[in-house]
Coordinates of N, CA, C and O in Angstrom, one line a residue:
M1 N 110.7 103.2 106.4 CA 109.4 102.7 105.9 C 108.3 102.8 107.0 O 107.2 103.0 106.7
Q2 N 108.7 102.7 108.3 CA 107.8 102.8 109.4 C 107.3 104.2 109.6 O 106.4 104.4 110.4
Q3 N 108.0 105.2 109.0 CA 107.6 106.6 109.2 C 106.3 106.9 108.4 O 105.7 107.9 108.7
V4 N 106.0 106.1 107.4 CA 104.8 106.4 106.6 C 103.6 106.1 107.4 O 103.4 105.0 107.9
P5 N 102.7 107.0 107.5 CA 101.4 106.7 108.3 C 100.6 105.7 107.6 O 100.4 105.8 106.3
P6 N 100.0 104.7 108.2 CA 99.2 103.7 107.6 C 97.9 104.3 107.0 O 97.3 105.1 107.7
P7 N 97.5 103.9 105.8 CA 96.2 104.3 105.3 C 95.1 103.6 106.0 O 95.3 102.6 106.7
K8 N 93.9 104.1 105.8 CA 92.7 103.4 106.4 C 92.3 102.3 105.3 O 92.2 102.6 104.1
C9 N 92.0 101.1 105.8 CA 91.5 100.1 104.9 C 90.0 100.3 104.7 O 89.4 101.2 105.2
F10 N 89.3 99.4 103.9 CA 87.9 99.6 103.6 C 87.0 99.4 104.9 O 85.9 99.8 104.9
C11 N 87.6 98.7 105.9 CA 86.9 98.5 107.2 C 86.9 99.8 108.0 O 86.1 100.0 108.9
G12 N 87.8 100.8 107.7 CA 87.9 102.0 108.5 C 89.0 101.9 109.5 O 89.2 102.9 110.2
L13 N 89.7 100.8 109.6 CA 90.8 100.7 110.6 C 92.1 101.0 109.9 O 92.2 101.0 108.7
A14 N 93.1 101.3 110.7 CA 94.4 101.6 110.2 C 95.0 100.3 109.7 O 94.9 99.2 110.3
A15 N 95.6 100.3 108.5 CA 96.1 99.1 107.9 C 97.5 98.8 108.5 O 98.1 99.6 109.1
R16 N 97.9 97.5 108.3 CA 99.2 97.1 108.9 C 100.2 96.9 107.7 O 99.8 96.5 106.6
L17 N 101.5 97.1 108.0 CA 102.5 96.9 106.9 C 103.1 95.6 107.1 O 103.6 95.2 108.1
N18 N 103.1 94.8 106.0 CA 103.7 93.5 105.9 C 104.5 93.3 104.6 O 104.1 93.9 103.6
R19 N 105.4 92.4 104.7 CA 106.2 92.0 103.5 C 105.5 90.7 102.9 O 105.2 89.8 103.6
V20 N 105.4 90.7 101.6 CA 104.7 89.6 100.9 C 105.7 88.4 100.8 O 106.8 88.6 100.4
K21 N 105.2 87.2 101.2 CA 106.0 86.0 101.2 C 105.5 85.1 100.1 O 104.3 85.2 99.7
R22 N 106.3 84.0 99.8 CA 105.8 83.0 98.9 C 104.7 82.2 99.6 O 104.8 81.9 100.7
S23 N 103.7 81.8 98.8 CA 102.7 80.9 99.4 C 103.1 79.4 99.1 O 103.9 79.2 98.2
K24 N 102.5 78.5 99.9 CA 102.8 77.1 99.7 C 102.2 76.5 98.5 O 102.6 75.5 98.0
E25 N 101.1 77.1 98.0 CA 100.4 76.6 96.8 C 101.1 76.9 95.5 O 100.6 76.5 94.5
G26 N 102.1 77.7 95.5 CA 102.7 78.2 94.3 C 102.9 79.7 94.3 O 103.3 80.2 95.3
G27 N 102.5 80.3 93.3 CA 102.6 81.8 93.2 C 104.0 82.3 93.2 O 104.3 83.4 93.6
D28 N 105.0 81.5 92.8 CA 106.4 82.0 92.8 C 106.6 83.1 91.8 O 107.6 83.8 91.8
G29 N 105.7 83.2 90.8 CA 105.9 84.1 89.7 C 105.3 85.5 90.0 O 105.4 86.4 89.1
S30 N 104.8 85.8 91.2 CA 104.2 87.0 91.5 C 105.2 88.1 91.6 O 106.3 88.0 92.2
R31 N 104.9 89.3 91.1 CA 105.8 90.5 91.2 C 105.8 91.1 92.6 O 106.6 91.8 93.0
A32 N 104.8 90.7 93.4 CA 104.7 91.3 94.8 C 105.6 90.6 95.8 O 105.8 91.2 96.9
I33 N 106.1 89.5 95.5 CA 106.9 88.7 96.5 C 108.2 89.6 96.9 O 108.9 90.1 96.0
G34 N 108.3 89.8 98.2 CA 109.5 90.5 98.7 C 109.2 92.0 98.9 O 110.0 92.7 99.4
K35 N 108.1 92.5 98.4 CA 107.7 93.9 98.5 C 106.8 94.1 99.7 O 106.2 93.2 100.2
Y36 N 106.8 95.4 100.2 CA 105.9 95.7 101.3 C 104.6 96.2 100.9 O 104.5 97.0 99.9
F37 N 103.5 95.8 101.6 CA 102.2 96.2 101.3 C 101.4 96.5 102.6 O 101.8 95.9 103.6
F38 N 100.4 97.3 102.5 CA 99.5 97.6 103.6 C 98.3 96.6 103.4 O 97.8 96.6 102.3
F39 N 98.0 95.9 104.5 CA 96.9 95.0 104.4 C 95.9 95.4 105.5 O 96.2 96.1 106.5
C40 N 94.7 94.8 105.5 CA 93.7 95.0 106.5 C 94.2 94.4 107.8 O 94.9 93.4 107.8
S41 N 94.0 95.1 108.9 CA 94.6 94.8 110.2 C 93.9 93.7 111.0 O 94.3 93.3 112.0
K42 N 92.7 93.2 110.4 CA 92.0 92.2 111.1 C 92.7 90.8 110.9 O 93.4 90.6 110.0
K43 N 92.4 89.9 111.8 CA 93.0 88.6 111.8 C 92.5 87.8 110.5 O 91.5 88.1 109.9
R44 N 93.4 86.9 110.0 CA 93.1 86.2 108.8 C 91.8 85.4 108.9 O 91.1 85.2 107.9
D45 N 91.5 84.8 110.0 CA 90.4 83.9 110.2 C 89.1 84.7 110.4 O 88.0 84.2 110.5
D46 N 89.2 86.1 110.5 CA 88.0 86.9 110.8 C 87.2 87.0 109.4 O 87.8 87.4 108.4
E47 N 85.9 86.7 109.5 CA 85.1 86.7 108.3 C 84.8 88.2 107.8 O 84.5 88.4 106.6
T48 N 85.0 89.1 108.7 CA 84.7 90.5 108.3 C 86.0 91.2 107.7 O 85.9 92.4 107.5
Q49 N 87.1 90.5 107.6 CA 88.3 91.1 107.0 C 88.0 91.5 105.6 O 87.5 90.8 104.8
C50 N 88.4 92.8 105.3 CA 88.2 93.2 103.9 C 89.4 92.8 103.0 O 90.4 92.3 103.5
R51 N 89.4 93.1 101.7 CA 90.4 92.6 100.8 C 91.4 93.8 100.5 O 91.9 93.8 99.4
F52 N 91.6 94.6 101.4 CA 92.5 95.8 101.2 C 94.0 95.3 101.1 O 94.5 94.6 101.9
A53 N 94.6 95.8 100.0 CA 96.1 95.6 99.9 C 96.6 96.7 99.0 O 96.2 96.9 97.9
R54 N 97.5 97.5 99.5 CA 98.1 98.6 98.8 C 99.6 98.6 98.9 O 100.1 98.5 100.0
P55 N 100.3 98.8 97.8 CA 101.8 98.8 97.9 C 102.3 100.0 98.8 O 101.7 101.1 98.7
A56 N 103.3 99.7 99.6 CA 103.8 100.8 100.4 C 104.5 101.9 99.6 O 104.5 103.0 100.0
E57 N 105.0 101.5 98.4 CA 105.7 102.5 97.6 C 104.7 103.6 97.1 O 105.0 104.8 97.0
L58 N 103.4 103.2 96.9 CA 102.4 104.1 96.6 C 102.1 105.2 97.7 O 102.0 106.3 97.4
E59 N 102.1 104.7 98.9 CA 101.9 105.6 100.1 C 103.1 106.5 100.2 O 102.9 107.7 100.6
M60 N 104.3 106.0 100.0 CA 105.5 106.8 100.2 C 105.5 107.9 99.1 O 105.9 109.0 99.4
S61 N 105.1 107.6 97.9 CA 105.1 108.6 96.8 C 104.0 109.6 97.1 O 104.2 110.8 96.8
K62 N 102.9 109.3 97.7 CA 101.9 110.2 98.0 C 102.4 111.2 99.1 O 102.1 112.4 99.0
E63 N 103.2 110.7 100.0 CA 103.7 111.6 101.1 C 104.7 112.6 100.5 O 104.7 113.8 100.8
K64 N 105.5 112.2 99.5 CA 106.5 113.1 98.9 C 105.8 114.2 98.1 O 106.2 115.3 98.2
V65 N 104.8 113.8 97.4 CA 104.0 114.8 96.6 C 103.3 115.8 97.5 O 103.3 117.0 97.3
G66 N 102.8 115.3 98.6 CA 102.1 116.1 99.6 C 103.1 117.1 100.2 O 102.8 118.3 100.5
A67 N 104.3 116.7 100.5 CA 105.3 117.6 101.1 C 105.7 118.7 100.1 O 105.8 119.9 100.5
R68 N 105.8 118.4 98.8 CA 106.0 119.4 97.8 C 104.9 120.4 97.7 O 105.1 121.6 97.5
G69 N 103.7 119.9 97.7 CA 102.5 120.8 97.6 C 102.4 121.7 98.8 O 102.0 122.9 98.6
R70 N 102.7 121.3 100.0 CA 102.7 122.1 101.2 C 103.7 123.3 101.1 O 103.5 124.4 101.5
K71 N 104.9 123.0 100.5 CA 105.9 124.0 100.4 C 105.4 125.1 99.5 O 105.6 126.3 99.9
K72 N 104.8 124.8 98.4 CA 104.3 125.8 97.5 C 103.2 126.6 98.2 O 103.1 127.8 98.0
A73 N 102.3 126.0 98.9 CA 101.2 126.7 99.5 C 101.7 127.6 100.6 O 101.1 128.7 100.9
D74 N 102.9 127.3 101.3 CA 103.4 128.1 102.3 C 104.2 129.3 101.8 O 104.5 130.2 102.5
G75 N 104.5 129.3 100.5 CA 105.2 130.4 99.9 C 106.7 130.2 100.0 O 107.5 131.1 99.7
R76 N 107.2 129.0 100.4 CA 108.6 128.8 100.6 C 109.2 128.2 99.4 O 110.4 128.0 99.3
G77 N 108.5 127.8 98.4 CA 109.1 127.2 97.2 C 108.3 127.4 96.0 O 107.2 127.9 96.0
G78 N 108.9 127.0 94.9 CA 108.2 127.1 93.6 C 108.0 128.4 93.0 O 107.2 129.2 93.5
G79 N 108.8 128.8 92.1 CA 108.6 130.1 91.4 C 109.1 131.3 92.1 O 109.4 131.3 93.3
S80 N 109.2 132.4 91.4 CA 109.7 133.6 92.0 C 108.5 134.5 92.3 O 107.4 134.4 91.7
D81 N 108.6 135.4 93.2 CA 107.6 136.3 93.6 C 107.7 137.7 92.9 O 107.0 138.6 93.2
E82 N 108.7 137.8 92.0 CA 108.9 139.1 91.4 C 107.8 139.3 90.4 O 107.3 138.4 89.7
K83 N 107.4 140.6 90.3 CA 106.4 141.0 89.3 C 107.1 141.5 88.0 O 108.1 142.2 88.1
V84 N 106.6 141.1 86.9 CA 107.2 141.4 85.6 C 106.3 142.4 84.9 O 105.1 142.2 84.8
D85 N 106.9 143.5 84.5 CA 106.1 144.5 83.7 C 105.9 144.1 82.3 O 106.9 143.8 81.6
E86 N 104.7 144.1 81.8 CA 104.5 143.7 80.4 C 104.3 144.9 79.6 O 103.6 145.9 80.0
K87 N 105.0 145.0 78.5 CA 104.9 146.2 77.6 C 104.3 145.8 76.3 O 104.4 144.8 75.7

């Protein structure tokens, strides 16, 4: 999980990776509990902190798709290079 490069948050800084925990006010029914998210890297008490929160799974899937796209662009994968005569 740490191999995924952090995305830029709305502030322009690199986001930090954290696991979502239960809050004391409730929120036990949230689907995000126990999952990893990228958040703004500024301190919580900082008034300029943005509301950036992105699931880490989304970033990992972007990286996988990017790797497949680079393979095809390099000519190492995807389809054959044979020419077919049309009659």
